[in-house]
PDB file of C-alpha atoms in Angstrom:
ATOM      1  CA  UNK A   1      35.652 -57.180 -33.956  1.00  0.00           C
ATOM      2  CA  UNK A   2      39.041 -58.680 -32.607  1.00  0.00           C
ATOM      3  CA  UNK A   3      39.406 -62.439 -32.117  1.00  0.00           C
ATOM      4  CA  UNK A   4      37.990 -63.544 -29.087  1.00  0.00           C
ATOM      5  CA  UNK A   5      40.594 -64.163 -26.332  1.00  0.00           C
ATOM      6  CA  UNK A   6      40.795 -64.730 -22.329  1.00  0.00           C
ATOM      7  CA  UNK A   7      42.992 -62.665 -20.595  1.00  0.00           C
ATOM      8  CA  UNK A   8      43.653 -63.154 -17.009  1.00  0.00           C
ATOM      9  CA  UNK A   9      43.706 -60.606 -14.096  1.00  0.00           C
ATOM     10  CA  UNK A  10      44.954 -61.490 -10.379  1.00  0.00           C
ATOM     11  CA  UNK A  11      43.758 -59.283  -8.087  1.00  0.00           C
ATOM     12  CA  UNK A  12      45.317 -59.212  -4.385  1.00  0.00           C
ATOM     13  CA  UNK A  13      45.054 -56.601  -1.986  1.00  0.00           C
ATOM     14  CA  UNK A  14      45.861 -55.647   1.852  1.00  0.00           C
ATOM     15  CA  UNK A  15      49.051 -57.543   2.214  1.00  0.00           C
ATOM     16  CA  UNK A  16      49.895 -55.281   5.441  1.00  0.00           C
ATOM     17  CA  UNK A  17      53.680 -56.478   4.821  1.00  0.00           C
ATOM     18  CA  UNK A  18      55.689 -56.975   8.150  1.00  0.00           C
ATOM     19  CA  UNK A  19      57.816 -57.606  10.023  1.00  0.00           C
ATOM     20  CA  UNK A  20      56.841 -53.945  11.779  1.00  0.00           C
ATOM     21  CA  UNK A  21      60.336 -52.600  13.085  1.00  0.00           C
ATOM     22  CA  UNK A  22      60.154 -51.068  16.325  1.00  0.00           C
ATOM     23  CA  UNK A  23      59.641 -47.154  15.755  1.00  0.00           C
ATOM     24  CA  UNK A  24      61.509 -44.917  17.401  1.00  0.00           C
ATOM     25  CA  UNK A  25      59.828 -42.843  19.741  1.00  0.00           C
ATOM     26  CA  UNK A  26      59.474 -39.023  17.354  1.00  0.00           C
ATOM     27  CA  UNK A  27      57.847 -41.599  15.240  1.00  0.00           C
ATOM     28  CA  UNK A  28      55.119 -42.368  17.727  1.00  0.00           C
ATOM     29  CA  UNK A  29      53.701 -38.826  18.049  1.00  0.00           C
ATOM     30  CA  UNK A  30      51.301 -38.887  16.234  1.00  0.00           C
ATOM     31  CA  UNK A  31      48.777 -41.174  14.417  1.00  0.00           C
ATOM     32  CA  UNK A  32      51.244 -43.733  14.585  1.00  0.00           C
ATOM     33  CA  UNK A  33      51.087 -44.362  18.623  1.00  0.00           C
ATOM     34  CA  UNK A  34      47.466 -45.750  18.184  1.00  0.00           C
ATOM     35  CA  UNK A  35      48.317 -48.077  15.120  1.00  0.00           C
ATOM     36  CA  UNK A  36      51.803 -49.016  16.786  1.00  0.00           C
ATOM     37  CA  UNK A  37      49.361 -50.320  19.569  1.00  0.00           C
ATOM     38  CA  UNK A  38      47.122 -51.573  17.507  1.00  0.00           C
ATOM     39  CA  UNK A  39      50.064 -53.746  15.747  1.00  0.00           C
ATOM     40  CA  UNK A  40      51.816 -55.144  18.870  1.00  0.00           C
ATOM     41  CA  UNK A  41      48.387 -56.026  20.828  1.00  0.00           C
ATOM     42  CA  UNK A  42      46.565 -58.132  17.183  1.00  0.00           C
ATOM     43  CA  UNK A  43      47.033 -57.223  13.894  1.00  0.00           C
ATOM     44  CA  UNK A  44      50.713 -58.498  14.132  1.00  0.00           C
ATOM     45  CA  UNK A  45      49.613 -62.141  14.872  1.00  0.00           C
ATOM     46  CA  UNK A  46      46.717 -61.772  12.132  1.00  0.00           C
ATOM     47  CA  UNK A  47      48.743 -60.720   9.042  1.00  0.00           C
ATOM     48  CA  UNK A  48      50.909 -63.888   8.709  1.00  0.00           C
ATOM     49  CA  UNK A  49      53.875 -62.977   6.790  1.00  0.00           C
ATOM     50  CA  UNK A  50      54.146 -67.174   5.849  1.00  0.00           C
ATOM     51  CA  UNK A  51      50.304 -67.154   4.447  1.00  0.00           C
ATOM     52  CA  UNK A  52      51.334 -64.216   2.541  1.00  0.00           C
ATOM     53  CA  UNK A  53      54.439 -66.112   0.849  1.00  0.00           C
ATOM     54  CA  UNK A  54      52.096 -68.943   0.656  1.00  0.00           C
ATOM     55  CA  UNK A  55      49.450 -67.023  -1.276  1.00  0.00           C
ATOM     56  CA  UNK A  56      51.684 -65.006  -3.593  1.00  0.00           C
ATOM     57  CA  UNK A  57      53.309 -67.868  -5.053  1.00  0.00           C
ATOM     58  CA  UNK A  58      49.830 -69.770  -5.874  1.00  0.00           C
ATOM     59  CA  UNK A  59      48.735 -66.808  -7.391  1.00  0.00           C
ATOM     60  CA  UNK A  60      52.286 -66.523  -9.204  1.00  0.00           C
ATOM     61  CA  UNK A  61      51.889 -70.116 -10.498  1.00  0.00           C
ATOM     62  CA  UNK A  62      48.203 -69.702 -11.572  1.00  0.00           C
ATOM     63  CA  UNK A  63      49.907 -67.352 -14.497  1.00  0.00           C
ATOM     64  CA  UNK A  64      48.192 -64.277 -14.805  1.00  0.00           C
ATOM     65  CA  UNK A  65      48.596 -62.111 -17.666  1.00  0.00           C
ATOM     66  CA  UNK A  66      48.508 -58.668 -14.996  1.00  0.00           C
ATOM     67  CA  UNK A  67      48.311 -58.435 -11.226  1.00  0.00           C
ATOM     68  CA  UNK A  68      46.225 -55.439  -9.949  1.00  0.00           C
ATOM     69  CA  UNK A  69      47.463 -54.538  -5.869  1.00  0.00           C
ATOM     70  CA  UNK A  70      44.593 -52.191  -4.652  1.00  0.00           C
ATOM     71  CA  UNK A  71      46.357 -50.926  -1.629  1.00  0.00           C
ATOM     72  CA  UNK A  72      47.720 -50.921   2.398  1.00  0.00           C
ATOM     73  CA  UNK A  73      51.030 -52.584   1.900  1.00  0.00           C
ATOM     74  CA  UNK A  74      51.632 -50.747   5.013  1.00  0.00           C
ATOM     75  CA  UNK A  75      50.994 -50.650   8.375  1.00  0.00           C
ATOM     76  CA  UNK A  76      51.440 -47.228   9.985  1.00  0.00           C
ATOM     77  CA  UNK A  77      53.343 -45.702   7.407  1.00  0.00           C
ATOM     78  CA  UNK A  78      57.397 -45.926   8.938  1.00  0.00           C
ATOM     79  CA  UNK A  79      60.030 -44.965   6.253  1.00  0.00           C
ATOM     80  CA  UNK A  80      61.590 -48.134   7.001  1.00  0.00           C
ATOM     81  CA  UNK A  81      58.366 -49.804   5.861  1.00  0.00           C
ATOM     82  CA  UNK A  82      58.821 -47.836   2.021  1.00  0.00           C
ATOM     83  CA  UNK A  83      61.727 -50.404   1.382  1.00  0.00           C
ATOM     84  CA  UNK A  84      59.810 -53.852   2.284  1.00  0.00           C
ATOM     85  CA  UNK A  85      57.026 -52.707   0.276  1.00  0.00           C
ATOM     86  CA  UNK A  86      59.035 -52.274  -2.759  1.00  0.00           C
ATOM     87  CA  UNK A  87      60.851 -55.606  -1.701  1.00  0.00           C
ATOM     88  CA  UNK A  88      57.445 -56.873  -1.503  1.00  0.00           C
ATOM     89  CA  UNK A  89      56.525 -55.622  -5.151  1.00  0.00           C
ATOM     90  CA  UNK A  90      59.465 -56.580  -6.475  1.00  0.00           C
ATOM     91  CA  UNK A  91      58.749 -60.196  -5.882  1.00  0.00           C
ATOM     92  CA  UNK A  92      55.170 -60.049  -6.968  1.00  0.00           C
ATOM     93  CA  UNK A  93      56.292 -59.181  -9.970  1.00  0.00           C
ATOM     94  CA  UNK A  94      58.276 -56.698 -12.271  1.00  0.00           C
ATOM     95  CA  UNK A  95      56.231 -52.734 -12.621  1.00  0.00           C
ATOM     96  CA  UNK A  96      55.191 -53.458 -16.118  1.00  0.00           C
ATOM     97  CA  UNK A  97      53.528 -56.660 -15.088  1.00  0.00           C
ATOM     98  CA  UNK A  98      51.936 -55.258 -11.928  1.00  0.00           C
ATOM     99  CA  UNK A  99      49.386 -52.299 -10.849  1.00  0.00           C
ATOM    100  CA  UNK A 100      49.624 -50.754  -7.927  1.00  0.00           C
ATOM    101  CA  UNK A 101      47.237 -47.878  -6.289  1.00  0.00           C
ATOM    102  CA  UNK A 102      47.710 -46.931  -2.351  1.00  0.00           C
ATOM    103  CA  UNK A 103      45.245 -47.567   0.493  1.00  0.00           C
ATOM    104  CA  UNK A 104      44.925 -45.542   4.033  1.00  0.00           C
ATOM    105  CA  UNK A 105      47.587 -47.566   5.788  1.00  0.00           C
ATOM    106  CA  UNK A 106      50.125 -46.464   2.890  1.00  0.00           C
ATOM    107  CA  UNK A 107      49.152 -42.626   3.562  1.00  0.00           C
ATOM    108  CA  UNK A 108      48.908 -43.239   7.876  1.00  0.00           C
ATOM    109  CA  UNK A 109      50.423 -39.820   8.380  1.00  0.00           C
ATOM    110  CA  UNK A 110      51.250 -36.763   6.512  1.00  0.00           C
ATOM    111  CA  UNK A 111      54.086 -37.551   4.195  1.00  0.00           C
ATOM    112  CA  UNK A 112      53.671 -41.510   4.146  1.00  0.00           C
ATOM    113  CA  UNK A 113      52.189 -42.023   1.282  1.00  0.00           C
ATOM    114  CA  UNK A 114      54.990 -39.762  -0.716  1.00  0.00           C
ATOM    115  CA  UNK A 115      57.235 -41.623   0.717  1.00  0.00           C
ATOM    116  CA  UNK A 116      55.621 -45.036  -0.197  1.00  0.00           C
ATOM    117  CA  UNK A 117      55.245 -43.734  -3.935  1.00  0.00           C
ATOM    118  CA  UNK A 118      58.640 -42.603  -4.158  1.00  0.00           C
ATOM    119  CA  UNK A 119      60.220 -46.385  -3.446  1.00  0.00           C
ATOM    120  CA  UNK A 120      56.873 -48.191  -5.431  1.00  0.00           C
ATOM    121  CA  UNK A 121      56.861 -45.619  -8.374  1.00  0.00           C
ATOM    122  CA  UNK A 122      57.484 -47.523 -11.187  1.00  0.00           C
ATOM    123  CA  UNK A 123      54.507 -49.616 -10.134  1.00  0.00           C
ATOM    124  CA  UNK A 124      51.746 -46.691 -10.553  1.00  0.00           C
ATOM    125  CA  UNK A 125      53.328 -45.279 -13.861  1.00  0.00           C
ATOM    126  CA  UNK A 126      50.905 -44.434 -16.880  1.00  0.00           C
ATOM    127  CA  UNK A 127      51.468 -45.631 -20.004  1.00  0.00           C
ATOM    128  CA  UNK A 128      52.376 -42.561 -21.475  1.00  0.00           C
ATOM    129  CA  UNK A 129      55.328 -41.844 -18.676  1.00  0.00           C
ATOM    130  CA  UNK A 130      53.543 -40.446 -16.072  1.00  0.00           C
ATOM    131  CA  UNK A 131      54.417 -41.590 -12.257  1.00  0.00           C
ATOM    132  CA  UNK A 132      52.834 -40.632  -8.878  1.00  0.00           C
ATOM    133  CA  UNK A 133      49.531 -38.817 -10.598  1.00  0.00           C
ATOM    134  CA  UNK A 134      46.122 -40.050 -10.055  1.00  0.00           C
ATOM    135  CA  UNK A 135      44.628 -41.424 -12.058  1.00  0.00           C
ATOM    136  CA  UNK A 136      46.697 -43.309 -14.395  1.00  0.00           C
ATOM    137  CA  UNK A 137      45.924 -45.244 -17.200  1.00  0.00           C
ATOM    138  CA  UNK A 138      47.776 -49.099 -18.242  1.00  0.00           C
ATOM    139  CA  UNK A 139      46.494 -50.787 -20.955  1.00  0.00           C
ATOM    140  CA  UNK A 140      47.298 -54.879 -20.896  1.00  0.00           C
ATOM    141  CA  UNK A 141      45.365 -56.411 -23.622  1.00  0.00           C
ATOM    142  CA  UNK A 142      41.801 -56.075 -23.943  1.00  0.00           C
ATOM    143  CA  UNK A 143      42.265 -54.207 -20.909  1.00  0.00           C
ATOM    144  CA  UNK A 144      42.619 -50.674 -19.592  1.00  0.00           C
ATOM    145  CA  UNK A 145      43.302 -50.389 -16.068  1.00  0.00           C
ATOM    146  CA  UNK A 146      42.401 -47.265 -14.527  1.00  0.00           C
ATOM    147  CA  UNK A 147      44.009 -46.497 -10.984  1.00  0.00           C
ATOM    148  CA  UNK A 148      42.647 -44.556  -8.641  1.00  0.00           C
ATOM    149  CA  UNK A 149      44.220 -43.336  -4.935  1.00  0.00           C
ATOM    150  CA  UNK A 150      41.425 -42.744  -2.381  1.00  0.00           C
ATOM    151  CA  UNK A 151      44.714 -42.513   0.162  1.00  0.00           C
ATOM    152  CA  UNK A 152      44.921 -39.742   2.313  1.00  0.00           C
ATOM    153  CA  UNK A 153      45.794 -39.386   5.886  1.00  0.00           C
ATOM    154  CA  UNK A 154      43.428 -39.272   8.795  1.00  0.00           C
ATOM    155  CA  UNK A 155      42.580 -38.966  11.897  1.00  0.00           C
ATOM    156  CA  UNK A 156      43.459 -41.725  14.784  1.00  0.00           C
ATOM    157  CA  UNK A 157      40.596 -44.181  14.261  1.00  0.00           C
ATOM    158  CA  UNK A 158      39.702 -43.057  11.479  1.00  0.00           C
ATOM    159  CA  UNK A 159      40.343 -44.763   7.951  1.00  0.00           C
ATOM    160  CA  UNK A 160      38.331 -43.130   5.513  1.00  0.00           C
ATOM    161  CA  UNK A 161      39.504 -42.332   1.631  1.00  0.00           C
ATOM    162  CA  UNK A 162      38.439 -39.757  -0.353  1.00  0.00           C
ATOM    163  CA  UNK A 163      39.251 -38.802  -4.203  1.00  0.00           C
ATOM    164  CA  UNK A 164      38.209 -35.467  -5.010  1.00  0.00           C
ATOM    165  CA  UNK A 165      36.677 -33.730  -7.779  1.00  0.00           C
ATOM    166  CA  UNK A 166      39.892 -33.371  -9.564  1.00  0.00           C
ATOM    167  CA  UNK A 167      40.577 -36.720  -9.930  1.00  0.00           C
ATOM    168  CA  UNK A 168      37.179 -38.008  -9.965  1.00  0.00           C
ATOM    169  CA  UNK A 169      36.583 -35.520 -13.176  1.00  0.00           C
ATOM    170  CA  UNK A 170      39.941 -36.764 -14.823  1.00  0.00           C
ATOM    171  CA  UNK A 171      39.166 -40.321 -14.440  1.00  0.00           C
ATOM    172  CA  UNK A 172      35.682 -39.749 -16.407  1.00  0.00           C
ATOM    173  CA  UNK A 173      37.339 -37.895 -18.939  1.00  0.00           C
ATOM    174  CA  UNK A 174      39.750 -41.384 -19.192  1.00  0.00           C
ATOM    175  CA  UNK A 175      36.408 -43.303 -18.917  1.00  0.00           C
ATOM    176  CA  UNK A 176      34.152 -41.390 -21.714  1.00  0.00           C
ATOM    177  CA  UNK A 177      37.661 -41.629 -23.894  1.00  0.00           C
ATOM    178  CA  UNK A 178      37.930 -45.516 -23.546  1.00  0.00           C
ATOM    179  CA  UNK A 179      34.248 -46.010 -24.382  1.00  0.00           C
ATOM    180  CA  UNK A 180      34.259 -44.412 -27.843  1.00  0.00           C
ATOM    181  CA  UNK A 181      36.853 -46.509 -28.982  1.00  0.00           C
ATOM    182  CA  UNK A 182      36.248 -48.837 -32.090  1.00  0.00           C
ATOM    183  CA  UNK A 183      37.033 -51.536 -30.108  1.00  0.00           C
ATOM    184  CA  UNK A 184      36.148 -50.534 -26.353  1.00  0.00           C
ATOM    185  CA  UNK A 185      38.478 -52.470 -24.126  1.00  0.00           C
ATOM    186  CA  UNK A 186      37.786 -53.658 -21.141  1.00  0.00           C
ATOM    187  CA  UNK A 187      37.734 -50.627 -18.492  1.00  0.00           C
ATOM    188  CA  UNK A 188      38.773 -51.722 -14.863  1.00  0.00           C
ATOM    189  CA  UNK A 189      38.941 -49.260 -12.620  1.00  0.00           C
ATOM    190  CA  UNK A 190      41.504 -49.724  -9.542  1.00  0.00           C
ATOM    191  CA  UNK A 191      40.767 -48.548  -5.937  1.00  0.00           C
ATOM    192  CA  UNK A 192      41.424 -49.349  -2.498  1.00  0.00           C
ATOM    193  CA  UNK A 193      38.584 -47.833  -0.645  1.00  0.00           C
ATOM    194  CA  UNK A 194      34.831 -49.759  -1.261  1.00  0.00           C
ATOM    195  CA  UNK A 195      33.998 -47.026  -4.000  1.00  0.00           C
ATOM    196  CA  UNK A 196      30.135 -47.482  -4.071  1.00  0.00           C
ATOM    197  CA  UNK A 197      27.906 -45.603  -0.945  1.00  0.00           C
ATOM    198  CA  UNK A 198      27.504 -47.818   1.682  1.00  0.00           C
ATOM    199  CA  UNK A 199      30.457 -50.156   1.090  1.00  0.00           C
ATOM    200  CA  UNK A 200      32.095 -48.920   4.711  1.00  0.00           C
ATOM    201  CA  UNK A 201      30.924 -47.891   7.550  1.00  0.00           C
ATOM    202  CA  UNK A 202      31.257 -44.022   8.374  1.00  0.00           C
ATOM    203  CA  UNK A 203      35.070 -43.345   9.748  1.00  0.00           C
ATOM    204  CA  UNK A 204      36.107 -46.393   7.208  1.00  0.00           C
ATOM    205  CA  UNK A 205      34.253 -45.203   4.337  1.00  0.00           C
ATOM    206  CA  UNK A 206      34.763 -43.568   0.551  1.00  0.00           C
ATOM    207  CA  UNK A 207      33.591 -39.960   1.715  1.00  0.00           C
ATOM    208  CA  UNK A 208      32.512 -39.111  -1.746  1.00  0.00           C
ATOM    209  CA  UNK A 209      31.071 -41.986  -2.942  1.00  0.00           C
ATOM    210  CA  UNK A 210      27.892 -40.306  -3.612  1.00  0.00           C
ATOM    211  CA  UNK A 211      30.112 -38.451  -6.280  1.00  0.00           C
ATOM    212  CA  UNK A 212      32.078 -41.776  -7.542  1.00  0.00           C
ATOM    213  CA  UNK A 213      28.637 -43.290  -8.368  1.00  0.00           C
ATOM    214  CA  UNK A 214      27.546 -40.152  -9.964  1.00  0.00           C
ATOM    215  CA  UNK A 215      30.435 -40.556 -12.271  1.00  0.00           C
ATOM    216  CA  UNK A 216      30.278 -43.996 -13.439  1.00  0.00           C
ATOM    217  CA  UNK A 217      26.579 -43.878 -14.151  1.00  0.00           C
ATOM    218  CA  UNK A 218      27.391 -40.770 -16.732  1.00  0.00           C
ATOM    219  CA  UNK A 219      30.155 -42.729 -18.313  1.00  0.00           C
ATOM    220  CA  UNK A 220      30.254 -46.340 -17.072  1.00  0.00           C
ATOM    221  CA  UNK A 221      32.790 -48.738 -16.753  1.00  0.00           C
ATOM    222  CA  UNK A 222      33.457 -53.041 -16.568  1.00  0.00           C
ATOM    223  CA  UNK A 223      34.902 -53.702 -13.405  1.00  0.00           C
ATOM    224  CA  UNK A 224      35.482 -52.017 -10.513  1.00  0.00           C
ATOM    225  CA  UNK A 225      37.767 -53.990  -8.390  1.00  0.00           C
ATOM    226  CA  UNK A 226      38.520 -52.780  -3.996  1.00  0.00           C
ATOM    227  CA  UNK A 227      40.740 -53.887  -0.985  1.00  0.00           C
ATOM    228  CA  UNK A 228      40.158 -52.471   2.534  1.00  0.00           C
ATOM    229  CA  UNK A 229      36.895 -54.429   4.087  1.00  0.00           C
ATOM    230  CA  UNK A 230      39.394 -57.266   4.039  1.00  0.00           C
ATOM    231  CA  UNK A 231      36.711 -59.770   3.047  1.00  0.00           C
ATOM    232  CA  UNK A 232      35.338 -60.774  -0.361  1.00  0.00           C
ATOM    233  CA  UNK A 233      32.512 -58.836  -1.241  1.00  0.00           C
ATOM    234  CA  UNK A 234      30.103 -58.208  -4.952  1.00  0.00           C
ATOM    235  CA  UNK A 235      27.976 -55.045  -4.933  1.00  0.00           C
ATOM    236  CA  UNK A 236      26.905 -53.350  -8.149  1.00  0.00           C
ATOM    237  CA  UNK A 237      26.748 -49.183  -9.104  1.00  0.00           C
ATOM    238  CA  UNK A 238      24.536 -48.690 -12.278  1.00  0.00           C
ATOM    239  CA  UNK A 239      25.959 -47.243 -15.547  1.00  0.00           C
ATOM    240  CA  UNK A 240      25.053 -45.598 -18.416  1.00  0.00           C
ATOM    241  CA  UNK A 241      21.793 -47.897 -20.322  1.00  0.00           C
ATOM    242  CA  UNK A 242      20.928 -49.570 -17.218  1.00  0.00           C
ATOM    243  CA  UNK A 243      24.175 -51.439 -17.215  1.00  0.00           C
ATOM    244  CA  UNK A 244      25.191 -52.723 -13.393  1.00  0.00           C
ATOM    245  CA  UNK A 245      28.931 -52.884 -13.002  1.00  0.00           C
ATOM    246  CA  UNK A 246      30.341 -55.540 -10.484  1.00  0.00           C
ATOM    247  CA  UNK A 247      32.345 -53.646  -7.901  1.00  0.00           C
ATOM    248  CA  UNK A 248      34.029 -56.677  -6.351  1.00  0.00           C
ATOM    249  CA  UNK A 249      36.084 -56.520  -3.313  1.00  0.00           C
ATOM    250  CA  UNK A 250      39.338 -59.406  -2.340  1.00  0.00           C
ATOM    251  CA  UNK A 251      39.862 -60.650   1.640  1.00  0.00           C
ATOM    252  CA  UNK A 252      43.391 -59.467   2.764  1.00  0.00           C
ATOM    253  CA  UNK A 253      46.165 -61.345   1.287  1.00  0.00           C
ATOM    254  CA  UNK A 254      48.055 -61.874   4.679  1.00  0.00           C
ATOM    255  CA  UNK A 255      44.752 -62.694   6.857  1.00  0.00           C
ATOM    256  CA  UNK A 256      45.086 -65.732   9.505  1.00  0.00           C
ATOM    257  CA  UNK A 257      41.509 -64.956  10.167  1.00  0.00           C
ATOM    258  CA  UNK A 258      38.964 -67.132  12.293  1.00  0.00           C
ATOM    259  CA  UNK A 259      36.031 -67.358   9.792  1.00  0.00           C
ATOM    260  CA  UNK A 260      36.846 -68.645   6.240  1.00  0.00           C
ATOM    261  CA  UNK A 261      35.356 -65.109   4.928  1.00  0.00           C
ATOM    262  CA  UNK A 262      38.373 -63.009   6.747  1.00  0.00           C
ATOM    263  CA  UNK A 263      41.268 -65.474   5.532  1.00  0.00           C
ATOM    264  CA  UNK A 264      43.636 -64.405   3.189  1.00  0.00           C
ATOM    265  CA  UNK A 265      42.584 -64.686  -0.403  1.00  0.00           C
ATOM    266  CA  UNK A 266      42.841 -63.136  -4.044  1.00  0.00           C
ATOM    267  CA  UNK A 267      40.745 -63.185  -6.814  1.00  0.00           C
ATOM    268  CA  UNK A 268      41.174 -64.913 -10.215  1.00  0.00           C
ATOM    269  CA  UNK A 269      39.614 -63.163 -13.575  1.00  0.00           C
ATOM    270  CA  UNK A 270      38.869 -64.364 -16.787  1.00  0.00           C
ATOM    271  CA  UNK A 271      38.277 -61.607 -18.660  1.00  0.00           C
ATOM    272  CA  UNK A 272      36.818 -62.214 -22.495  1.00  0.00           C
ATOM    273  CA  UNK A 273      34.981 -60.041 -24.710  1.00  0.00           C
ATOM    274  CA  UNK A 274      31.688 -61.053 -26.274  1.00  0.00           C
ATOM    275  CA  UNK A 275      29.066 -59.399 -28.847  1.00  0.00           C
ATOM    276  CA  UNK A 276      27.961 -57.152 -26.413  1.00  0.00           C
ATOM    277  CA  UNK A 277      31.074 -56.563 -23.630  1.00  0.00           C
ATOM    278  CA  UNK A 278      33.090 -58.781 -21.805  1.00  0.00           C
ATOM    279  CA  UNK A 279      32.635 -61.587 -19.771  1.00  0.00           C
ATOM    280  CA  UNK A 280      33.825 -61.998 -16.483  1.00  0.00           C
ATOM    281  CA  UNK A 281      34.593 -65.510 -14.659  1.00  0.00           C
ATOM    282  CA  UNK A 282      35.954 -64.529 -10.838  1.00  0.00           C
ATOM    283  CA  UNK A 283      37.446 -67.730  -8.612  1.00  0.00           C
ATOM    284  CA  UNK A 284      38.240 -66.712  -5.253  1.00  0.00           C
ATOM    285  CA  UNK A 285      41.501 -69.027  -4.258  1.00  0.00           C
ATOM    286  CA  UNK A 286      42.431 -68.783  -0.698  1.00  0.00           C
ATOM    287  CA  UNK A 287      43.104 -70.456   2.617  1.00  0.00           C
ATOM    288  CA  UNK A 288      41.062 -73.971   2.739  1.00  0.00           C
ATOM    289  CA  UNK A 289      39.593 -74.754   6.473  1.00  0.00           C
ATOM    290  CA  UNK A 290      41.509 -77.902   6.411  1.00  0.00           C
ATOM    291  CA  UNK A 291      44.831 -75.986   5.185  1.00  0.00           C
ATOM    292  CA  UNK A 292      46.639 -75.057   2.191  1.00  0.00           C
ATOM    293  CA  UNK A 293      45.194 -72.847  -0.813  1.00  0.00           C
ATOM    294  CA  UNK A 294      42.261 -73.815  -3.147  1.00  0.00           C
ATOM    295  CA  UNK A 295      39.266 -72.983  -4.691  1.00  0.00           C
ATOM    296  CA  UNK A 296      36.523 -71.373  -2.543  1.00  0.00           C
ATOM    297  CA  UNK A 297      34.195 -69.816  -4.890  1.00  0.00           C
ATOM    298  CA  UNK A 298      33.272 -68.798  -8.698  1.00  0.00           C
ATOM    299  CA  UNK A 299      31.112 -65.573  -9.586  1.00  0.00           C
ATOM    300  CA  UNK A 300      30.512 -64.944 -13.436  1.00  0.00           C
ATOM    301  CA  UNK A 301      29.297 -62.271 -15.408  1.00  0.00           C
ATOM    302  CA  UNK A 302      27.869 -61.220 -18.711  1.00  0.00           C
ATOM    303  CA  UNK A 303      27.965 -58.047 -20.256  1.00  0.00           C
TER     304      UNK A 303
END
């Protein structure tokens, strides 16, 4: 067995990066009219740009060894929103130091989310080369990091994700590979939407989650970590041998928020492997309710 060591994961997600730049009016027909109102009557004044800044450069100075972005950087899916998002990535940190897989916001209309993946590329490339394909595999120390898109575009009012059987059998394939390794690393598998069957409400929800669960209980997995509820959240999905693996979701990384559930927040993993798996120590470090950025919770796990 290799030496025991602690490797740490930030995971942030649902910055919903602004400022929003006024679209022009082609750009409001479609999808885009309803989430340009949306924007300008709420969710401008509760994605604070500052508490974003604030919250990237704690997490920055808490010295991860890999930052994992699950999605919606954002907001109705302008081309002139493809450059602040890869201005945005750019300062989180450099593509070989940071994951990135795409959430519904990223994919608002038809052609967003290709548009979005050609500027944050680099940031979603395999391993072995590959860029823009689903899913792709990183490995960063004891850790694989599989990435998954659930992105697609939908409906006004509606913000479901789906992955399809394609990718859903490749990533098992990546899965079942990892686990008969001589040394099985760590497999953390990369989403935006809540993967597991009732993690969203129908309209919001993983339409084939059934089909996601189905999948990891054949093959199983460590971690499965999710943005888009925009609130902190621990559910589990069983795997092979009766093994539950945490599916853990992060609040929004740009949330004002009025409860100290919705405000902005990423998670902190200590990730070490033991006789029998990995252990996982989560701290959830986010907006205090008497200001500025602290501790507000700490979740471990044994496998």
């Amino acid at each position: 067995m290799l030496p025991s060591m602690t490797f740490r994961l930030a995971h942030l997600t649902d910055p919903h990066v602004g400022p929003l730049p006024r679209p022009r009016l082609r750009q409001l027909m479609s999808k885009r009219a309803t989430g340009w109102v949306n924007w300008s009557r709420g969710r401008k004044l509760t994605h604070d740009m500052e508490i974003l800044a604030a919250l990237v450069a704690d997490l920055r100075a808490s010295a991860p060894d890999h930052i994992a972005c699950t999605g919606d950087l954002c907001n109705i899916g302008l081309p002139s929103e493809w450059e602040t998002a890869r201005t945005f990535m750019e300062a989180l940190g450099e593509p070989g130091f940071v994951s990135f897989v795409p959430g519904n916001h990223d994919a608002y209309v038809r052609g967003s989310l290709k548009g979005l993946l050609d500027a944050v590329g680099p940031w979603t490339r395999d391993d072995a080369g590959g860029e823009k394909a689903f899913p792709y595999l990183r490995r960063r120390g004891p850790l694989a990091l599989v990435g998954l898109s659930s992105a697609i575009p939908t409906a006004p009012f509606v913000a479901s994700g789906r992955l399809g059987s394609e990718q859903i059998r490749a990533a098992e394939t990546m899965l079942r590979d990892l686990a008969a390794e001589p040394e099985r690393p760590c497999r953390v598998v990369m989403i935006h939407h809540p993967p597991h069957v009732g993690g969203a409400k129908a309209g919001r929800n993983l339409t084939d989650a059934h089909a996601f669960e189905a999948m990891i209980g054949r093959v199983g997995a460590d971690l499965v970590l999710h943005g888009h509820n925009h609130v902190g959240s621990v559910a589990f999905v069983m795997s092979p041998g009766g093994r539950r693996v945490p599916v853990i979701g992060a609040p929004s990384a740009s949330a004002r928020g009025g409860a100290l559930k919705h405000c902005a927040g990423y998670h902190l993993y200590e990730i070490e492997r033991t006789a029998t798996g990995f252990s996982l120590t989560a701290t959830l470090r986010g907006l205090l309710p008497e200001g500025g950025l602290g501790d507000l919770g700490t979740l471990t796990l044994k496998g």
